[in-house]
Structure formats: structure tokens, C-alpha cells
Amino acid sequence: MSFPHHRPRRLRTTPALRRLTAEHRLSPAELVLPAFIREGLSSPHPISSMPGVVQHSAESLKRAAAEAVELGVGGIMLFGVPKHRDATGSAAVDPDGVLNRAIVDVRSEVGDDLVIMSDVCLDEFTDHGHCGVLSEDGTVDNDATLAVYAEMAVAQANAGAHVLGPSGMMDGQVAVIRQALEEAGHQETAVLAYAAKYASAFYGPFREAVDSQLQGDRRTYQMDAANRREALLEVELDLEEGADMVMVKPAMSYLDILADVAAHSPVPVGAYQISGEYAMIEAAAANGWIDRRRAIEESVLGIKRAGANIILTYWAAELAGWLKE
Ligand code: PBG
């Protein structure tokens, strides 16, 4: 094939031509804002490793959700930081627990104008910081954890979440959650499965965001960064178990995985631009080493180009504001 007269630069000559011929463009509706709510706060508390992101009080979370609606953001993903933790994460299943109350609050603030998502995972709630309950030998007990996830999922659906996001990477978690939701009459509550979630160093700042108690790592349940094929197995299992959407996480170091999943998935595909990805860009921008806005836009566009239909990013609100300009 030869195109002797083809000069790709022709379509790059003016901003209007570039805009017209852009293969991908971002829109606020596909963005999801992850948000932290900490029990007992009367005003928002900054997270030092994530400049611009806070642990919300009940009031400030409601304001952030209302602002997200104003900006046309697609959804919000809620994480709770409880006052008291124990071995089984009992605050996670308590209807009065910090996360479940936050779901009620946000739902009453925004109704159905914003998709309310919540994290189904125990790491914020356990005193050992693992995503599940432990067996006697200290390893994470998969099946004992599933029983708690089922209860947690029903509590979140009762509180008014539209979408549940199981992020603990226990085998069989989607099936157990789906079944529990059906039995509780929550046929319409959807599951966004963290299907391919990798054990990543880039979760570092999140651990500060949720005051994580974790010693050690999550390599016995989260995926190994070396593995690509295995991501498709995880996705297939989650689909078989009833996942309505699947997610890849982290995003930026896993764009090949995202492209694979996007090519195979019959359901919407999410990607989570995580805390460390946020922190790296913020830190470099604060040093004057990169252009902050361009770096943010380029990084999120890269995630979209790789195939994400839904993008979780801590910049969701700010980016949505820029997109409306
Ligand atoms: C687990 C969970 C984590 C994140 C989202 N859900 C932490 C982990 O797996 O260690 C990380 C999100 C981020 O880093 O932005 N509940």
C-alpha cells in the first residue's frame, strides 16, 4: 500500500481541524469521582499525598456530590473511613456505619442525578487492613470473606447505592454479591466488578486516604503485574458470575490490559486512575516539571483511547469543569 500524496500533517494545521478529526474526546458523563468520607469529621481533612483531595465530612461530601451533578459528572464512588476497626470489619455491615450513612446522605442529596457507587471491600474497616477476614494462620480466608461481602453489599443497596464495586479480589465475590442482592429484593442494583485489579505500588497514597492499617501487601489476592492473559480469565469469571460492568485497575501502567479487556468485554469497561497516578502528576506539576492541565488531560485521554467507557479519576470534577469551558 502506498499513499504518495498523503500528508498526515494537513489535518493538524489548525485547532479546528484537529478538533474535527479527533478520534476520541472526553466528556464529563463518563467520569466518576472517587470520594472519601471519614467518620466524626466536622470539616474536610486534607490528604497530604494527594494534594487537592480530602477526607470529607458528611456535609462536605454532600456538597461535592451536588457539585458533581452541576458539572455533569457521571458518578461518584464512595469509600468510608470508620472510627473503630475490628478483625471482621463489622462497621462495614452496620447500617449506621460511616459508609452506609454516607450513601443514604448522598442519595438524598442527588437522587438519581448521579450514579452512586460504593466500595465493597473490608480493608478500610479491618484492624489488620486486609481486604478480607483472616484465618488462624493469618492468611486471608476467601470464603469467610464472601459471607461478609454479601452482607455488606445488601447494606449498601439498602442505603441506596445504584452500583456496588467489589474491589477485594476474592474468588467468587461477584456471584455471592449478586445472589445476596437478588435474595434481598435488590434486582436493580448493579455490580461494577473490579475484575482485573493488580497488586500495585501506586496505591500508596490511598493508604493514607483511608488511614490503612495494612502491614505487608495484598499479593495473595490481587493480580501479579507480570500477568496479561490472566486478566481475561478474571473478566470471564466475573461476567459468568453476573457482573454488569468490569474494571481494570490501576489504569496507566495497565493500558495493555485495558485494551485487551475492552476488545473482549460485552459489558461496559471501567478503568481506575488511582491515587499514585494522581500523586505523580500533581507532584511533578507542583515542581514545575510538567504542565499540569495538559498532563491530566493527556493521561485521561490515554485511558479512554485504550478502551475505557467509564473512568474513575480524582480529577473528575475539575476535568468536567474544563470540558464545559
Ligand atoms: C481496596 C481499594 C484500594 C483502592 C481502591 N479500593 C486499595 C488497595 O487495594 O490497596 C485504591 C485506590 C487508589 O489507590 O486510588 N478497598
Tab-separated table of C-alpha atoms and ligand atoms in Angstrom:
chain	number	residue	atom	x	y	z
A	1	MET	CA	0.000	0.000	0.000
A	2	SER	CA	1.381	3.389	-0.838
A	3	PHE	CA	-0.125	6.832	-0.497
A	4	PRO	CA	2.289	9.105	-2.297
A	5	HIS	CA	0.070	12.158	-1.822
A	6	HIS	CA	-0.789	11.577	1.774
A	7	ARG	CA	0.476	14.148	4.213
A	8	PRO	CA	-0.943	13.484	7.691
A	9	ARG	CA	0.133	16.951	8.795
A	10	ARG	CA	-2.641	18.517	6.668
A	11	LEU	CA	-5.179	17.572	9.301
A	12	ARG	CA	-3.087	19.063	12.071
A	13	THR	CA	-2.768	22.578	10.659
A	14	THR	CA	-5.450	24.368	12.710
A	15	PRO	CA	-7.086	23.784	16.075
A	16	ALA	CA	-10.450	23.469	14.304
A	17	LEU	CA	-9.155	20.727	12.005
A	18	ARG	CA	-7.593	18.879	14.900
A	19	ARG	CA	-10.822	19.131	16.823
A	20	LEU	CA	-12.874	17.884	13.892
A	21	THR	CA	-10.649	14.899	13.253
A	22	ALA	CA	-10.036	13.863	16.859
A	23	GLU	CA	-10.747	10.138	17.195
A	24	HIS	CA	-11.605	10.392	20.864
A	25	ARG	CA	-12.934	13.119	23.092
A	26	LEU	CA	-13.662	13.175	26.759
A	27	SER	CA	-17.000	14.009	28.293
A	28	PRO	CA	-17.993	14.603	31.931
A	29	ALA	CA	-20.652	11.878	31.747
A	30	GLU	CA	-18.082	9.092	31.565
A	31	LEU	CA	-16.134	10.309	34.595
A	32	VAL	CA	-16.561	9.004	38.127
A	33	LEU	CA	-15.271	10.874	41.164
A	34	PRO	CA	-13.861	8.682	43.953
A	35	ALA	CA	-14.579	10.291	47.339
A	36	PHE	CA	-13.617	9.532	50.935
A	37	ILE	CA	-15.848	10.099	53.935
A	38	ARG	CA	-14.311	9.950	57.388
A	39	GLU	CA	-16.418	9.349	60.455
A	40	GLY	CA	-16.532	12.134	63.007
A	41	LEU	CA	-15.120	14.972	60.912
A	42	SER	CA	-16.762	18.367	61.162
A	43	SER	CA	-14.792	19.792	58.238
A	44	PRO	CA	-12.815	18.227	55.380
A	45	HIS	CA	-9.353	16.934	56.169
A	46	PRO	CA	-6.590	17.190	53.536
A	47	ILE	CA	-4.682	14.116	52.358
A	48	SER	CA	-1.061	15.205	52.142
A	49	SER	CA	0.000	12.702	49.487
A	50	MET	CA	-2.984	13.660	47.320
A	51	PRO	CA	-2.958	17.452	47.179
A	52	GLY	CA	-6.461	18.695	46.341
A	53	VAL	CA	-8.190	15.529	47.605
A	54	VAL	CA	-9.754	15.417	51.072
A	55	GLN	CA	-11.364	13.111	53.542
A	56	HIS	CA	-14.868	14.525	53.576
A	57	SER	CA	-17.159	15.335	56.442
A	58	ALA	CA	-20.800	14.354	55.951
A	59	GLU	CA	-21.609	17.926	54.922
A	60	SER	CA	-18.710	18.455	52.544
A	61	LEU	CA	-19.417	15.116	50.852
A	62	LYS	CA	-22.969	16.192	50.092
A	63	ARG	CA	-21.658	19.453	48.631
A	64	ALA	CA	-19.114	17.584	46.497
A	65	ALA	CA	-21.849	15.291	45.182
A	66	ALA	CA	-24.110	18.236	44.349
A	67	GLU	CA	-21.217	19.968	42.603
A	68	ALA	CA	-20.524	16.807	40.593
A	69	VAL	CA	-24.129	16.862	39.392
A	70	GLU	CA	-23.772	20.530	38.381
A	71	LEU	CA	-20.678	19.667	36.378
A	72	GLY	CA	-22.329	16.762	34.591
A	73	VAL	CA	-20.028	14.153	36.166
A	74	GLY	CA	-21.343	10.625	35.625
A	75	GLY	CA	-20.924	9.109	39.055
A	76	ILE	CA	-19.311	9.098	42.470
A	77	MET	CA	-17.516	6.152	44.107
A	78	LEU	CA	-17.671	6.275	47.893
A	79	PHE	CA	-15.093	4.962	50.365
A	80	GLY	CA	-15.602	5.097	54.125
A	81	VAL	CA	-13.051	5.674	56.865
A	82	PRO	CA	-14.544	4.428	60.159
A	83	LYS	CA	-13.593	5.490	63.669
A	84	HIS	CA	-13.449	1.968	65.006
A	85	ARG	CA	-11.979	-1.046	63.300
A	86	ASP	CA	-12.043	-4.694	64.254
A	87	ALA	CA	-10.924	-8.068	62.920
A	88	THR	CA	-14.015	-8.652	60.783
A	89	GLY	CA	-14.723	-5.078	59.708
A	90	SER	CA	-18.103	-5.020	61.398
A	91	ALA	CA	-18.636	-1.288	60.740
A	92	ALA	CA	-18.936	-2.203	57.062
A	93	VAL	CA	-22.155	-4.135	57.550
A	94	ASP	CA	-23.673	-1.806	60.149
A	95	PRO	CA	-26.445	0.296	58.579
A	96	ASP	CA	-25.190	3.127	60.803
A	97	GLY	CA	-21.590	2.651	59.661
A	98	VAL	CA	-19.874	5.637	58.083
A	99	LEU	CA	-20.081	4.410	54.500
A	100	ASN	CA	-23.681	3.246	54.652
A	101	ARG	CA	-24.788	6.535	56.191
A	102	ALA	CA	-22.874	8.446	53.536
A	103	ILE	CA	-24.705	6.529	50.817
A	104	VAL	CA	-28.047	7.494	52.389
A	105	ASP	CA	-26.951	11.148	52.602
A	106	VAL	CA	-25.643	11.351	49.065
A	107	ARG	CA	-28.706	9.605	47.669
A	108	SER	CA	-30.993	12.049	49.451
A	109	GLU	CA	-28.893	14.947	48.139
A	110	VAL	CA	-28.680	13.943	44.470
A	111	GLY	CA	-31.330	11.255	43.978
A	112	ASP	CA	-30.832	9.589	40.628
A	113	ASP	CA	-28.980	12.530	39.046
A	114	LEU	CA	-25.610	10.970	39.764
A	115	VAL	CA	-24.738	7.283	39.759
A	116	ILE	CA	-23.893	6.463	43.357
A	117	MET	CA	-21.293	3.734	43.636
A	118	SER	CA	-19.777	2.273	46.766
A	119	ASP	CA	-16.733	0.188	47.564
A	120	VAL	CA	-17.469	-3.352	48.706
A	121	CYS	CA	-14.251	-4.274	50.478
A	122	LEU	CA	-13.132	-4.674	54.064
A	123	ASP	CA	-9.694	-3.048	54.066
A	124	GLU	CA	-10.929	0.288	55.390
A	125	PHE	CA	-12.842	-1.469	58.154
A	126	THR	CA	-10.481	-4.134	59.468
A	127	ASP	CA	-7.898	-3.507	62.181
A	128	HIS	CA	-5.324	-5.503	60.187
A	129	GLY	CA	-6.049	-3.634	56.949
A	130	HIS	CA	-6.617	-6.656	54.739
A	131	CYS	CA	-9.478	-6.795	52.250
A	132	GLY	CA	-10.955	-9.831	53.950
A	133	VAL	CA	-11.154	-11.675	57.228
A	134	LEU	CA	-8.158	-13.718	58.333
A	135	SER	CA	-7.915	-17.405	59.074
A	136	GLU	CA	-5.976	-18.676	62.087
A	137	ASP	CA	-2.710	-18.794	60.181
A	138	GLY	CA	-3.044	-15.131	59.243
A	139	THR	CA	-3.885	-15.630	55.568
A	140	VAL	CA	-6.957	-14.034	54.041
A	141	ASP	CA	-9.832	-16.522	54.174
A	142	ASN	CA	-11.598	-16.302	50.818
A	143	ASP	CA	-14.890	-17.963	51.640
A	144	ALA	CA	-15.330	-16.499	55.101
A	145	THR	CA	-14.801	-13.111	53.475
A	146	LEU	CA	-17.503	-13.764	50.869
A	147	ALA	CA	-20.115	-14.080	53.583
A	148	VAL	CA	-19.199	-10.630	54.908
A	149	TYR	CA	-19.175	-9.110	51.408
A	150	ALA	CA	-22.696	-10.428	50.847
A	151	GLU	CA	-23.924	-8.694	53.985
A	152	MET	CA	-22.014	-5.521	53.160
A	153	ALA	CA	-23.478	-5.443	49.661
A	154	VAL	CA	-27.035	-5.731	50.930
A	155	ALA	CA	-26.400	-2.967	53.493
A	156	GLN	CA	-25.121	-0.670	50.725
A	157	ALA	CA	-28.032	-1.483	48.440
A	158	ASN	CA	-30.448	-0.842	51.324
A	159	ALA	CA	-28.742	2.513	51.836
A	160	GLY	CA	-29.422	3.455	48.224
A	161	ALA	CA	-26.300	2.727	46.174
A	162	HIS	CA	-27.009	2.302	42.474
A	163	VAL	CA	-23.831	0.378	41.754
A	164	LEU	CA	-21.644	-1.756	44.008
A	165	GLY	CA	-17.919	-2.001	43.391
A	166	PRO	CA	-16.423	-5.163	44.885
A	167	SER	CA	-12.691	-4.424	44.953
A	168	GLY	CA	-11.322	-7.143	47.218
A	169	MET	CA	-10.361	-9.687	44.539
A	170	MET	CA	-11.786	-12.667	46.420
A	171	ASP	CA	-12.659	-15.554	44.099
A	172	GLY	CA	-16.400	-15.833	43.649
A	173	GLN	CA	-17.209	-12.406	45.113
A	174	VAL	CA	-19.453	-11.268	42.284
A	175	ALA	CA	-21.600	-14.414	42.398
A	176	VAL	CA	-22.107	-14.185	46.138
A	177	ILE	CA	-22.960	-10.498	45.994
A	178	ARG	CA	-25.356	-10.980	43.078
A	179	GLN	CA	-27.150	-13.783	44.876
A	180	ALA	CA	-27.432	-11.815	48.112
A	181	LEU	CA	-28.819	-8.802	46.231
A	182	GLU	CA	-31.431	-10.935	44.491
A	183	GLU	CA	-32.497	-12.546	47.748
A	184	ALA	CA	-32.843	-9.139	49.369
A	185	GLY	CA	-35.013	-7.833	46.524
A	186	HIS	CA	-32.326	-5.624	45.002
A	187	GLN	CA	-32.610	-6.894	41.440
A	188	GLU	CA	-31.847	-3.428	40.097
A	189	THR	CA	-28.627	-2.791	41.985
A	190	ALA	CA	-25.758	-3.195	39.520
A	191	VAL	CA	-22.290	-4.612	40.094
A	192	LEU	CA	-19.161	-2.962	38.729
A	193	ALA	CA	-16.619	-5.721	39.250
A	194	TYR	CA	-13.010	-4.810	39.842
A	195	ALA	CA	-12.230	-7.731	37.585
A	196	ALA	CA	-8.551	-7.154	36.916
A	197	LYS	CA	-7.091	-5.444	39.938
A	198	TYR	CA	-3.341	-5.647	40.274
A	199	ALA	CA	-1.179	-5.559	43.384
A	200	SER	CA	0.328	-2.127	42.804
A	201	ALA	CA	2.831	0.190	44.457
A	202	PHE	CA	0.741	3.046	43.096
A	203	TYR	CA	-1.960	2.540	45.735
A	204	GLY	CA	0.396	4.198	48.224
A	205	PRO	CA	-1.434	7.497	48.735
A	206	PHE	CA	-4.818	5.719	49.041
A	207	ARG	CA	-3.482	4.003	52.121
A	208	GLU	CA	-3.098	7.454	53.682
A	209	ALA	CA	-6.510	8.481	52.388
A	210	VAL	CA	-8.212	5.651	54.296
A	211	ASP	CA	-5.751	5.521	57.236
A	212	SER	CA	-4.957	1.963	56.242
A	213	GLN	CA	-3.683	-0.334	58.956
A	214	LEU	CA	-2.088	-2.734	56.494
A	215	GLN	CA	1.309	-4.266	57.221
A	216	GLY	CA	2.651	-6.203	54.273
A	217	ASP	CA	0.887	-6.421	50.933
A	218	ARG	CA	-2.062	-7.857	49.030
A	219	ARG	CA	-0.191	-10.148	46.653
A	220	THR	CA	-2.108	-13.274	47.666
A	221	TYR	CA	-5.351	-11.835	46.315
A	222	GLN	CA	-4.593	-9.014	43.883
A	223	MET	CA	-3.125	-9.856	40.476
A	224	ASP	CA	0.558	-10.047	39.639
A	225	ALA	CA	1.840	-7.204	37.452
A	226	ALA	CA	3.537	-9.770	35.230
A	227	ASN	CA	0.269	-11.268	34.026
A	228	ARG	CA	-1.756	-10.242	30.990
A	229	ARG	CA	-3.658	-13.355	29.874
A	230	GLU	CA	-4.941	-13.921	33.386
A	231	ALA	CA	-6.883	-10.638	33.252
A	232	LEU	CA	-9.189	-12.126	30.636
A	233	LEU	CA	-9.850	-15.121	32.856
A	234	GLU	CA	-10.766	-12.803	35.729
A	235	VAL	CA	-13.106	-10.853	33.445
A	236	GLU	CA	-14.763	-14.009	32.145
A	237	LEU	CA	-15.321	-15.338	35.634
A	238	ASP	CA	-16.864	-12.067	36.749
A	239	LEU	CA	-19.155	-11.973	33.725
A	240	GLU	CA	-20.244	-15.533	34.383
A	241	GLU	CA	-20.955	-14.547	37.975
A	242	GLY	CA	-23.188	-11.694	36.852
A	243	ALA	CA	-21.027	-8.570	36.656
A	244	ASP	CA	-22.834	-5.724	34.883
A	245	MET	CA	-19.601	-3.829	34.228
A	246	VAL	CA	-15.956	-4.735	34.625
A	247	MET	CA	-12.976	-2.633	35.636
A	248	VAL	CA	-9.232	-2.596	35.222
A	249	LYS	CA	-7.116	-1.068	37.958
A	250	PRO	CA	-4.671	0.667	38.042
A	251	ALA	CA	-5.076	2.345	34.675
A	252	MET	CA	-1.884	3.967	33.441
A	253	SER	CA	0.565	1.115	33.961
A	254	TYR	CA	-2.031	-1.361	32.654
A	255	LEU	CA	-3.235	0.148	29.385
A	256	ASP	CA	-2.480	-3.108	27.538
A	257	ILE	CA	-4.796	-4.952	29.929
A	258	LEU	CA	-7.436	-2.294	29.439
A	259	ALA	CA	-7.168	-2.614	25.650
A	260	ASP	CA	-7.476	-6.420	25.901
A	261	VAL	CA	-10.482	-6.223	28.184
A	262	ALA	CA	-12.117	-3.551	26.015
A	263	ALA	CA	-11.658	-5.777	22.966
A	264	HIS	CA	-13.310	-8.763	24.633
A	265	SER	CA	-15.883	-7.391	27.030
A	266	PRO	CA	-19.560	-7.363	26.040
A	267	VAL	CA	-20.310	-5.062	29.003
A	268	PRO	CA	-19.076	-1.525	29.765
A	269	VAL	CA	-15.432	-1.320	30.811
A	270	GLY	CA	-14.180	0.919	33.582
A	271	ALA	CA	-10.656	1.975	34.441
A	272	TYR	CA	-9.447	3.477	37.708
A	273	GLN	CA	-6.756	6.136	37.560
A	274	ILE	CA	-5.528	5.571	41.070
A	275	SER	CA	-4.065	7.597	43.888
A	276	GLY	CA	-0.403	7.124	42.951
A	277	GLU	CA	-1.091	8.103	39.367
A	278	TYR	CA	-2.777	11.231	40.650
A	279	ALA	CA	0.040	11.961	43.100
A	280	MET	CA	2.796	11.575	40.497
A	281	ILE	CA	1.264	14.115	38.156
A	282	GLU	CA	0.434	16.525	40.967
A	283	ALA	CA	3.960	16.273	42.372
A	284	ALA	CA	5.653	16.806	39.018
A	285	ALA	CA	3.327	19.712	38.232
A	286	ALA	CA	3.970	21.286	41.648
A	287	ASN	CA	7.667	21.200	40.841
A	288	GLY	CA	7.040	22.910	37.520
A	289	TRP	CA	8.287	19.850	35.650
A	290	ILE	CA	5.155	19.274	33.593
A	291	ASP	CA	2.157	21.329	32.516
A	292	ARG	CA	-0.473	20.193	35.000
A	293	ARG	CA	-3.613	20.611	32.932
A	294	ARG	CA	-2.139	19.142	29.768
A	295	ALA	CA	-0.726	16.177	31.676
A	296	ILE	CA	-4.082	15.471	33.321
A	297	GLU	CA	-5.990	15.709	30.047
A	298	GLU	CA	-3.453	13.574	28.198
A	299	SER	CA	-3.398	10.889	30.886
A	300	VAL	CA	-7.188	10.568	30.986
A	301	LEU	CA	-7.454	10.650	27.204
A	302	GLY	CA	-4.912	7.829	27.041
A	303	ILE	CA	-7.133	5.743	29.313
A	304	LYS	CA	-10.130	6.466	27.107
A	305	ARG	CA	-8.175	5.666	23.922
A	306	ALA	CA	-7.141	2.326	25.379
A	307	GLY	CA	-10.831	1.456	25.584
A	308	ALA	CA	-12.377	2.628	28.852
A	309	ASN	CA	-16.053	3.598	28.758
A	310	ILE	CA	-16.012	4.740	32.371
A	311	ILE	CA	-13.049	6.443	34.025
A	312	LEU	CA	-12.618	6.830	37.757
A	313	THR	CA	-10.313	9.737	38.416
A	314	TYR	CA	-9.716	12.089	41.337
A	315	TRP	CA	-9.728	14.894	38.761
A	316	ALA	CA	-13.293	14.080	37.617
A	317	ALA	CA	-14.842	17.333	38.847
A	318	GLU	CA	-12.022	19.605	37.749
A	319	LEU	CA	-11.762	17.908	34.371
A	320	ALA	CA	-15.531	18.113	33.879
A	321	GLY	CA	-15.265	21.852	34.563
A	322	TRP	CA	-12.603	22.216	31.877
A	323	LEU	CA	-14.639	20.183	29.410
A	324	LYS	CA	-17.559	22.568	29.875
A	325	GLU	CA	-15.433	25.641	29.128
B	1	PBG	C1	-9.493	-1.514	48.293
B	1	PBG	C2	-9.159	-0.423	47.377
B	1	PBG	C3	-7.906	0.159	47.172
B	1	PBG	C4	-8.088	1.166	46.222
B	1	PBG	C5	-9.427	1.183	45.891
B	1	PBG	N1	-10.079	0.181	46.596
B	1	PBG	C6	-6.632	-0.057	47.860
B	1	PBG	C7	-5.905	-1.306	47.718
B	1	PBG	O1	-6.312	-2.232	47.019
B	1	PBG	O2	-4.863	-1.386	48.359
B	1	PBG	C8	-7.004	2.040	45.690
B	1	PBG	C9	-7.461	3.276	45.005
B	1	PBG	C10	-6.377	4.229	44.769
B	1	PBG	O3	-5.185	3.957	45.005
B	1	PBG	O4	-6.697	5.341	44.311
B	1	PBG	N2	-10.671	-1.226	49.008
